[in-house]
Tab-separated table of C-alpha atoms in Angstrom:
chain	number	residue	atom	x	y	z
A	47	MET	CA	36.903	-49.598	35.526
A	48	GLU	CA	36.982	-45.823	35.516
A	49	LYS	CA	37.381	-45.967	31.752
A	50	LYS	CA	34.212	-48.004	31.392
A	51	VAL	CA	32.306	-45.610	33.617
A	52	GLY	CA	33.579	-42.719	31.526
A	53	ILE	CA	32.504	-44.365	28.275
A	54	GLY	CA	29.138	-45.231	29.737
A	55	PHE	CA	28.623	-41.668	30.939
A	56	ASP	CA	29.526	-40.226	27.542
A	57	ALA	CA	27.129	-42.637	25.859
A	58	PHE	CA	24.452	-41.670	28.353
A	59	LYS	CA	24.976	-37.991	27.575
A	60	ALA	CA	24.866	-38.739	23.863
A	61	ASN	CA	21.602	-40.602	24.266
A	62	ILE	CA	20.109	-37.750	26.278
A	63	GLY	CA	21.234	-35.333	23.551
A	64	TRP	CA	19.592	-37.337	20.789
A	65	SER	CA	16.453	-37.673	22.852
A	66	LEU	CA	16.289	-33.938	23.367
A	67	ALA	CA	16.975	-33.351	19.692
A	68	ASN	CA	14.237	-35.745	18.652
A	69	SER	CA	11.853	-34.138	21.118
A	70	ALA	CA	12.655	-30.672	19.787
A	71	MET	CA	12.284	-31.771	16.181
A	72	ASN	CA	8.949	-33.436	16.934
A	73	ALA	CA	7.759	-30.300	18.687
A	74	VAL	CA	8.776	-28.150	15.713
A	75	SER	CA	7.175	-30.585	13.269
A	76	ASN	CA	3.952	-30.655	15.277
A	77	ALA	CA	3.918	-26.856	15.470
A	78	ILE	CA	4.403	-26.587	11.710
A	79	GLU	CA	1.615	-29.072	11.035
A	80	LYS	CA	-0.682	-27.299	13.492
A	81	ASN	CA	0.082	-23.921	11.945
A	82	ALA	CA	-0.477	-25.290	8.434
A	83	ALA	CA	-3.795	-26.810	9.492
A	84	GLU	CA	-4.889	-23.577	11.165
A	85	THR	CA	-3.855	-21.541	8.093
A	86	ALA	CA	-5.717	-23.913	5.775
A	87	ALA	CA	-8.782	-23.722	8.016
A	88	MET	CA	-8.653	-19.908	8.040
A	89	GLU	CA	-8.268	-19.762	4.261
A	90	GLN	CA	-11.198	-22.142	3.824
A	91	ALA	CA	-13.296	-20.090	6.238
A	92	GLU	CA	-12.453	-16.879	4.349
A	93	LYS	CA	-13.301	-18.583	1.048
A	94	GLU	CA	-16.660	-19.743	2.371
A	95	ALA	CA	-17.363	-16.265	3.752
A	96	ARG	CA	-16.684	-14.735	0.320
A	97	LYS	CA	-18.985	-17.279	-1.311
A	98	LYS	CA	-21.785	-16.456	1.127
A	99	ASN	CA	-21.286	-12.740	0.549
A	100	ASP	CA	-21.382	-13.226	-3.240
A	101	LEU	CA	-24.653	-15.122	-2.934
A	102	LEU	CA	-26.110	-12.491	-0.633
A	103	LYS	CA	-25.229	-9.686	-3.076
A	104	ALA	CA	-26.920	-11.463	-5.983
A	105	ILE	CA	-30.074	-12.134	-3.962
A	106	VAL	CA	-30.202	-8.539	-2.715
A	107	PHE	CA	-29.898	-7.394	-6.323
A	108	LEU	CA	-32.771	-9.628	-7.426
A	109	VAL	CA	-35.262	-8.314	-4.861
A	110	GLY	CA	-33.917	-4.801	-4.301
A	111	PHE	CA	-32.655	-3.321	-7.541
A	112	ASN	CA	-35.011	-0.825	-9.197
A	113	CYS	CA	-37.218	-0.861	-6.087
A	114	THR	CA	-37.084	-0.327	-2.328
A	115	LEU	CA	-35.777	-3.226	-0.265
A	116	ASP	CA	-38.340	-3.362	2.535
A	117	ARG	CA	-38.648	-5.837	5.389
A	118	GLN	CA	-40.833	-8.195	3.359
A	119	TRP	CA	-38.080	-8.749	0.815
A	120	LYS	CA	-35.442	-9.029	3.540
A	121	LYS	CA	-37.423	-11.842	5.154
A	122	ALA	CA	-37.597	-13.585	1.768
A	123	ILE	CA	-33.800	-13.400	1.567
A	124	ALA	CA	-33.403	-14.931	5.032
A	125	THR	CA	-35.879	-17.686	4.125
A	126	VAL	CA	-34.137	-18.742	0.925
A	127	LEU	CA	-30.704	-18.664	2.590
A	128	SER	CA	-32.028	-20.843	5.424
A	129	ALA	CA	-33.291	-23.354	2.870
A	130	PHE	CA	-30.056	-23.310	0.884
A	131	TYR	CA	-27.713	-23.734	3.869
A	132	SER	CA	-30.127	-26.065	5.728
A	133	GLU	CA	-29.980	-23.976	8.879
A	134	ASN	CA	-32.170	-21.404	10.566
A	135	ILE	CA	-30.861	-18.009	9.469
A	136	SER	CA	-32.834	-15.232	11.112
A	137	LEU	CA	-33.290	-11.861	9.477
A	138	PHE	CA	-31.845	-10.233	12.592
A	139	SER	CA	-28.536	-12.090	12.117
A	140	ILE	CA	-28.004	-10.982	8.497
A	141	GLU	CA	-29.931	-7.716	8.216
A	142	GLU	CA	-26.777	-5.628	8.559
A	143	GLN	CA	-25.121	-7.580	5.723
A	144	ILE	CA	-28.231	-7.132	3.576
A	145	ASP	CA	-28.259	-3.382	4.188
A	146	THR	CA	-24.536	-3.144	3.390
A	147	ALA	CA	-24.985	-4.994	0.087
A	148	TYR	CA	-28.015	-2.836	-0.748
A	149	ASP	CA	-26.122	0.415	-0.054
A	150	GLU	CA	-23.190	-0.816	-2.152
A	151	MET	CA	-25.524	-1.668	-5.026
A	152	LYS	CA	-27.127	1.776	-4.905
A	153	SER	CA	-23.786	3.602	-4.853
A	154	LYS	CA	-22.175	1.783	-7.792
A	155	SER	CA	-22.836	1.275	-11.462
A	156	LEU	CA	-24.029	-2.203	-12.433
A	157	LYS	CA	-20.682	-3.058	-13.948
A	158	ARG	CA	-18.817	-2.044	-10.796
A	159	PHE	CA	-21.240	-3.855	-8.526
A	160	PHE	CA	-20.945	-7.138	-10.394
A	161	SER	CA	-17.165	-6.835	-10.838
A	162	ASP	CA	-16.911	-6.981	-7.037
A	163	ILE	CA	-18.645	-10.363	-6.928
A	164	ASP	CA	-15.491	-12.482	-6.728
A	165	SER	CA	-17.063	-15.726	-7.912
A	166	ILE	CA	-17.742	-14.349	-11.402
A	167	ASP	CA	-14.033	-14.321	-12.184
A	168	SER	CA	-12.615	-16.868	-9.763
A	169	ASP	CA	-15.164	-19.675	-9.361
A	170	ARG	CA	-17.601	-20.306	-12.199
A	171	THR	CA	-19.090	-23.331	-10.398
A	172	GLN	CA	-20.036	-21.088	-7.496
A	173	THR	CA	-21.417	-18.531	-9.961
A	174	CYS	CA	-23.717	-21.226	-11.385
A	175	ILE	CA	-24.825	-22.145	-7.864
A	176	ILE	CA	-25.584	-18.488	-7.124
A	177	TYR	CA	-27.672	-18.103	-10.282
A	178	SER	CA	-29.540	-21.325	-9.497
A	179	VAL	CA	-30.393	-20.065	-5.985
A	180	VAL	CA	-31.483	-16.702	-7.428
A	181	MET	CA	-33.830	-18.501	-9.817
A	182	LEU	CA	-35.101	-20.589	-6.909
A	183	LEU	CA	-35.881	-17.429	-4.940
A	184	TYR	CA	-37.680	-15.957	-7.938
A	185	THR	CA	-39.735	-19.170	-8.243
A	186	ASN	CA	-40.649	-18.964	-4.543
A	187	LEU	CA	-41.727	-15.329	-4.962
A	188	VAL	CA	-43.954	-16.347	-7.875
A	189	ASN	CA	-45.512	-19.185	-5.867
A	190	GLU	CA	-46.237	-16.786	-2.990
A	191	ASN	CA	-47.649	-14.113	-5.331
A	192	MET	CA	-44.851	-11.749	-4.302
A	193	ALA	CA	-42.971	-11.529	-7.613
A	194	LEU	CA	-43.115	-8.236	-9.500
A	195	PRO	CA	-42.176	-7.552	-13.133
A	196	VAL	CA	-39.087	-5.777	-11.830
A	197	HIS	CA	-37.848	-9.037	-10.293
A	198	ALA	CA	-37.965	-10.824	-13.635
A	199	TYR	CA	-36.184	-7.825	-15.132
A	200	ASN	CA	-33.500	-7.942	-12.441
A	201	LEU	CA	-33.062	-11.659	-13.059
A	202	SER	CA	-32.264	-10.904	-16.706
A	203	LEU	CA	-29.647	-8.393	-15.567
A	204	ILE	CA	-27.992	-10.952	-13.294
A	205	LYS	CA	-27.834	-13.399	-16.192
A	206	LYS	CA	-26.294	-10.674	-18.371
A	207	PHE	CA	-23.612	-9.606	-15.923
A	208	PHE	CA	-22.782	-13.151	-14.810
A	209	MET	CA	-21.869	-13.816	-18.480
A	210	LEU	CA	-23.205	-17.363	-18.261
A	211	SER	CA	-22.357	-19.650	-21.160
A	212	ARG	CA	-24.862	-22.089	-22.634
A	213	THR	CA	-23.158	-24.985	-20.815
A	214	GLU	CA	-23.258	-23.111	-17.516
A	215	LEU	CA	-26.919	-22.258	-18.014
A	216	ALA	CA	-27.667	-25.915	-18.678
A	217	ASN	CA	-26.039	-26.769	-15.345
A	218	CYS	CA	-28.054	-24.038	-13.592
A	219	TYR	CA	-31.336	-25.275	-15.040
A	220	GLY	CA	-30.407	-28.834	-14.091
A	221	LEU	CA	-29.737	-27.808	-10.473
A	222	LEU	CA	-33.020	-25.922	-10.242
A	223	GLY	CA	-34.978	-28.727	-11.914
A	224	SER	CA	-33.534	-31.225	-9.456
A	225	ASN	CA	-34.430	-28.981	-6.511
A	226	LEU	CA	-37.992	-28.442	-7.722
A	227	ASN	CA	-38.375	-32.002	-9.039
A	228	GLN	CA	-39.284	-30.640	-12.476
A	229	ASP	CA	-38.091	-31.374	-16.004
A	230	THR	CA	-34.876	-29.495	-16.832
A	231	ASP	CA	-36.045	-28.550	-20.331
A	232	ASP	CA	-39.275	-27.080	-18.945
A	233	ILE	CA	-37.212	-25.000	-16.480
A	234	ALA	CA	-34.884	-23.902	-19.277
A	235	ASP	CA	-37.743	-22.868	-21.575
A	236	LEU	CA	-39.392	-20.863	-18.803
A	237	PHE	CA	-36.320	-18.890	-17.735
A	238	GLU	CA	-34.882	-18.453	-21.221
A	239	GLU	CA	-38.116	-16.775	-22.301
A	240	LEU	CA	-38.268	-14.755	-19.086
A	241	THR	CA	-34.735	-13.377	-19.539
A	242	SER	CA	-34.702	-13.030	-23.338
A	243	GLU	CA	-33.898	-9.771	-25.126
A	244	GLN	CA	-37.516	-9.516	-26.216
A	245	SER	CA	-38.663	-9.752	-22.601
A	246	ILE	CA	-36.166	-7.081	-21.619
A	247	LYS	CA	-37.535	-4.741	-24.282
A	248	GLU	CA	-41.092	-5.383	-23.140
A	249	PHE	CA	-40.141	-4.667	-19.528
A	250	GLU	CA	-38.455	-1.436	-20.542
A	251	GLU	CA	-41.400	-0.289	-22.658
A	252	ALA	CA	-43.854	-0.979	-19.846
A	253	ASN	CA	-41.600	0.499	-17.140
A	254	PRO	CA	-39.509	3.387	-18.525
A	255	THR	CA	-37.892	4.038	-15.133
A	256	LEU	CA	-36.084	0.685	-15.121
A	257	ILE	CA	-32.299	0.943	-15.341
A	258	TYR	CA	-30.516	-1.312	-17.792
A	259	GLU	CA	-27.794	0.269	-19.898
A	260	GLU	CA	-24.592	1.356	-18.223
A	261	PRO	CA	-24.048	5.123	-18.421
A	262	ALA	CA	-20.715	6.335	-19.755
A	263	GLU	CA	-18.364	6.647	-16.819
A	264	PRO	CA	-15.822	9.479	-17.057
A	265	VAL	CA	-12.258	8.386	-16.447
A	266	THR	CA	-11.000	10.638	-13.675
A	267	ILE	CA	-7.932	10.858	-11.477
A	268	SER	CA	-9.125	10.463	-7.923
A	269	VAL	CA	-5.797	9.915	-6.177
A	270	HIS	CA	-2.414	11.380	-6.994
A	271	SER	CA	0.346	8.799	-7.312
A	272	GLU	CA	3.993	9.449	-6.494
A	273	ASN	CA	4.978	6.541	-8.755
A	274	PRO	CA	2.329	6.224	-11.509
A	275	LYS	CA	4.425	3.952	-13.731
A	276	GLY	CA	5.064	1.640	-10.798
A	277	GLU	CA	1.350	1.592	-10.042
A	278	ILE	CA	0.621	0.661	-13.658
A	279	GLU	CA	3.097	-2.209	-13.477
A	280	LYS	CA	1.444	-3.342	-10.243
A	281	LEU	CA	-1.977	-3.217	-11.925
A	282	TYR	CA	-0.638	-5.282	-14.822
A	283	ASN	CA	0.795	-7.931	-12.491
A	284	GLU	CA	-2.515	-8.106	-10.608
A	285	THR	CA	-4.319	-8.519	-13.927
A	286	ILE	CA	-2.230	-11.398	-15.246
A	287	GLN	CA	-2.538	-13.242	-11.935
A	288	LYS	CA	-6.251	-13.633	-12.676
A	289	VAL	CA	-5.635	-15.752	-15.781
A	290	SER	CA	-3.916	-19.075	-16.393
A	291	ASP	CA	-3.890	-18.679	-20.170
A	292	ASP	CA	-0.369	-18.301	-21.600
A	293	GLY	CA	-1.913	-16.851	-24.746
A	294	PHE	CA	-3.099	-13.839	-22.763
A	295	LEU	CA	0.471	-13.081	-21.679
A	296	LYS	CA	1.684	-13.319	-25.273
A	297	LYS	CA	-0.948	-10.824	-26.404
A	298	PHE	CA	-0.958	-8.299	-23.563
A	299	ALA	CA	2.334	-7.128	-22.084
A	300	LEU	CA	4.227	-4.298	-20.446
A	301	ALA	CA	6.222	-2.501	-23.123
A	302	ASP	CA	9.509	-2.975	-21.270
A	303	SER	CA	8.996	-6.740	-21.105
A	304	ASN	CA	8.214	-7.200	-24.807
A	305	GLN	CA	10.369	-4.723	-26.676
A	306	LYS	CA	10.095	-6.622	-29.958
A	307	LYS	CA	6.317	-6.206	-30.253
A	308	THR	CA	6.563	-2.683	-28.909
A	309	LEU	CA	8.998	-1.758	-31.675
A	310	VAL	CA	6.739	-3.315	-34.317
A	311	ALA	CA	3.745	-1.359	-32.993
A	312	VAL	CA	5.727	1.896	-32.990
A	313	ASN	CA	6.961	1.369	-36.542
A	314	THR	CA	3.545	0.210	-37.818
A	315	TYR	CA	0.850	2.400	-36.280
A	316	ALA	CA	2.309	4.460	-33.402
A	317	LYS	CA	5.024	6.442	-35.177
A	318	ASN	CA	3.957	9.660	-33.456
A	319	CYS	CA	4.806	8.419	-29.957
A	320	ILE	CA	8.336	9.875	-30.042
A	321	GLY	CA	9.103	11.562	-26.721
A	322	GLU	CA	6.342	9.680	-24.879
A	323	GLU	CA	6.616	7.001	-22.195
A	324	ILE	CA	5.486	3.715	-23.751
A	325	LEU	CA	3.711	1.615	-21.141
A	326	VAL	CA	1.657	-1.290	-22.505
A	327	VAL	CA	1.256	-3.087	-25.814
A	328	TYR	CA	-1.530	-5.405	-26.980
A	329	ASP	CA	-1.183	-7.621	-30.053
A	330	ASP	CA	-4.484	-8.396	-31.801
A	331	THR	CA	-3.017	-10.448	-34.651
A	332	LEU	CA	-3.597	-14.157	-35.187
A	333	PHE	CA	0.061	-15.001	-35.798
A	334	GLY	CA	1.525	-12.610	-33.230
A	335	ASN	CA	3.288	-10.186	-35.559
A	336	GLY	CA	2.178	-7.170	-33.476
A	337	LYS	CA	1.035	-5.071	-36.438
A	338	ALA	CA	-2.496	-4.659	-35.059
A	339	GLY	CA	-3.667	-3.949	-31.537
A	340	PHE	CA	-3.020	-0.976	-29.319
A	341	LEU	CA	-0.155	0.862	-27.609
A	342	LEU	CA	-0.613	2.901	-24.436
A	343	THR	CA	1.717	5.801	-23.633
A	344	ASN	CA	1.549	8.574	-21.071
A	345	LYS	CA	-0.074	10.862	-23.661
A	346	LYS	CA	-2.094	8.766	-26.088
A	347	LEU	CA	-3.683	5.440	-26.892
A	348	TYR	CA	-2.620	4.292	-30.360
A	349	ILE	CA	-5.073	1.852	-31.964
A	350	HIS	CA	-4.854	-0.242	-35.097
A	351	ASN	CA	-7.683	-2.664	-35.796
A	352	SER	CA	-7.015	-5.124	-38.621
A	353	PHE	CA	-8.037	-3.814	-42.069
A	354	GLU	CA	-8.680	-0.323	-40.648
A	355	ASP	CA	-6.685	2.897	-40.512
A	356	PRO	CA	-4.726	3.578	-37.296
A	357	VAL	CA	-6.331	5.892	-34.735
A	358	GLU	CA	-4.840	8.020	-31.948
A	359	ILE	CA	-6.754	9.126	-28.851
A	360	ASP	CA	-5.430	11.747	-26.441
A	361	LEU	CA	-5.745	10.343	-22.930
A	362	SER	CA	-7.095	13.687	-21.741
A	363	SER	CA	-10.091	13.320	-24.086
A	364	ILE	CA	-11.177	9.857	-22.896
A	365	VAL	CA	-14.513	9.944	-21.069
A	366	SER	CA	-15.722	6.341	-21.314
A	367	ILE	CA	-14.273	2.845	-21.558
A	368	ILE	CA	-16.855	0.106	-22.070
A	369	PRO	CA	-16.330	-3.617	-22.744
A	370	ASN	CA	-18.458	-5.294	-25.397
A	371	PRO	CA	-17.543	-8.990	-24.982
A	372	LYS	CA	-20.785	-10.416	-26.355
A	373	GLU	CA	-20.059	-9.527	-29.977
A	374	ALA	CA	-18.816	-12.120	-32.475
A	375	ASN	CA	-15.443	-10.398	-32.290
A	376	SER	CA	-14.779	-8.936	-28.860
A	377	PHE	CA	-13.927	-5.276	-28.567
A	378	ILE	CA	-13.707	-2.378	-26.147
A	379	THR	CA	-15.376	0.948	-26.894
A	380	ILE	CA	-13.339	3.998	-25.893
A	381	ASN	CA	-15.418	7.108	-26.395
A	382	ASP	CA	-17.042	6.132	-29.715
A	383	ILE	CA	-14.031	4.216	-31.044
A	384	LYS	CA	-13.936	0.425	-31.128
A	385	VAL	CA	-10.718	-1.251	-29.995
A	386	SER	CA	-10.635	-4.837	-31.240
A	387	THR	CA	-9.749	-7.602	-28.753
A	388	SER	CA	-10.643	-10.453	-31.086
A	389	MET	CA	-7.708	-12.552	-29.868
A	390	LEU	CA	-8.989	-12.554	-26.274
A	391	THR	CA	-11.757	-14.433	-24.523
A	392	GLU	CA	-14.712	-12.556	-23.074
A	393	PHE	CA	-13.011	-12.707	-19.688
A	394	GLY	CA	-9.742	-11.445	-21.183
A	395	THR	CA	-11.539	-8.500	-22.755
A	396	GLU	CA	-13.082	-7.619	-19.391
A	397	LEU	CA	-9.650	-7.753	-17.738
A	398	VAL	CA	-8.029	-5.495	-20.328
A	399	CYS	CA	-10.926	-3.049	-20.133
A	400	ASP	CA	-10.681	-2.916	-16.348
A	401	PHE	CA	-6.905	-2.430	-16.600
A	402	LEU	CA	-7.284	0.508	-18.993
A	403	GLU	CA	-9.899	2.139	-16.769
A	404	LYS	CA	-7.454	2.135	-13.878
A	405	ALA	CA	-4.188	2.635	-15.787
A	406	ILE	CA	-5.117	5.595	-18.005
A	407	PRO	CA	-5.634	8.030	-15.104
A	408	LEU	CA	-2.214	6.966	-13.795
A	409	ALA	CA	-0.601	7.224	-17.239
A	410	LYS	CA	-1.706	10.865	-17.514
A	411	GLN	CA	0.297	11.629	-14.375
A	412	ILE	CA	3.602	10.506	-15.917
A	413	GLU	CA	5.723	13.476	-16.968
A	414	LEU	CA	9.014	13.082	-18.817
A	415	PRO	CA	11.899	15.572	-18.741
A	416	THR	CA	11.506	18.160	-21.503
A	417	ASN	CA	14.806	17.161	-23.090
A	418	GLN	CA	13.503	13.680	-23.947
């Protein structure tokens, strides 16, 4: 009898143990699911906030660039945002954000301002939506007799810096046509003429104070780095995370990670780099033989465009780095020298240009022992 009681008691304890274990596991599982849901919700909220900020920046640029952003234009921004988000957005609630975007626009070059609009690189669908809303605002300004020539001019600049393809533009015109209940081709004809190169020239001739071309931006060292090579590697890793194209990785690499192409570049067009720290190599050849492209060291940029003589540029003499992705063959202009990036997309060229702008000041800080 005592034996049975003992067995029953042990079984009872075992059952209690399993029950507690199941309860604990369920609690942990529920906590994990709750945390995952909260994290996903926060990420989505942050993503939506970035999208709204991108849209706000573009609208502020349309009505405020090349002119003073007064209260009239601010109210127009609040009105179009209210219509787009189908909610009542008062000027009071977003005026601080408008002023912040306006101050940022005034303090940066056009290239820098647009490079900080995340959607351009990360979400082309959102970029198309932004451009469609900007065109809608411009249409509303025209209908209310508020549009100025400068607004049409600014619209052409947005189109330029958004780097919209023909397919993307077709989508934008379709969205606007649907919103206005107008024929898409009529919308396309209107805005293509409004933002054409000929229109830009006419705007510039009539208004010589308008700003269009990017001034040459000197490459300067603003912050001293204790580990410049490490910072360059960090910049490279940040750059490649922005692309999903394996071809980009095969063309653009840290020298240490692709010693074969680095050696080919040194033997082909960078023979004078002895005693320098080799940092990055870019291969601009169709078949990947590495005999054309560029090589970055801590002292010079060695360049070899196909069918041209090699060129060397002292890093200390570089005053401007400008991307030119709209040419038939993409290239970057460093000082007055073209660096071919014909094997990259327009986006890839922009990424490499941005990398060089940030990496060259760091590269100049790298000093090797004199015995090397």
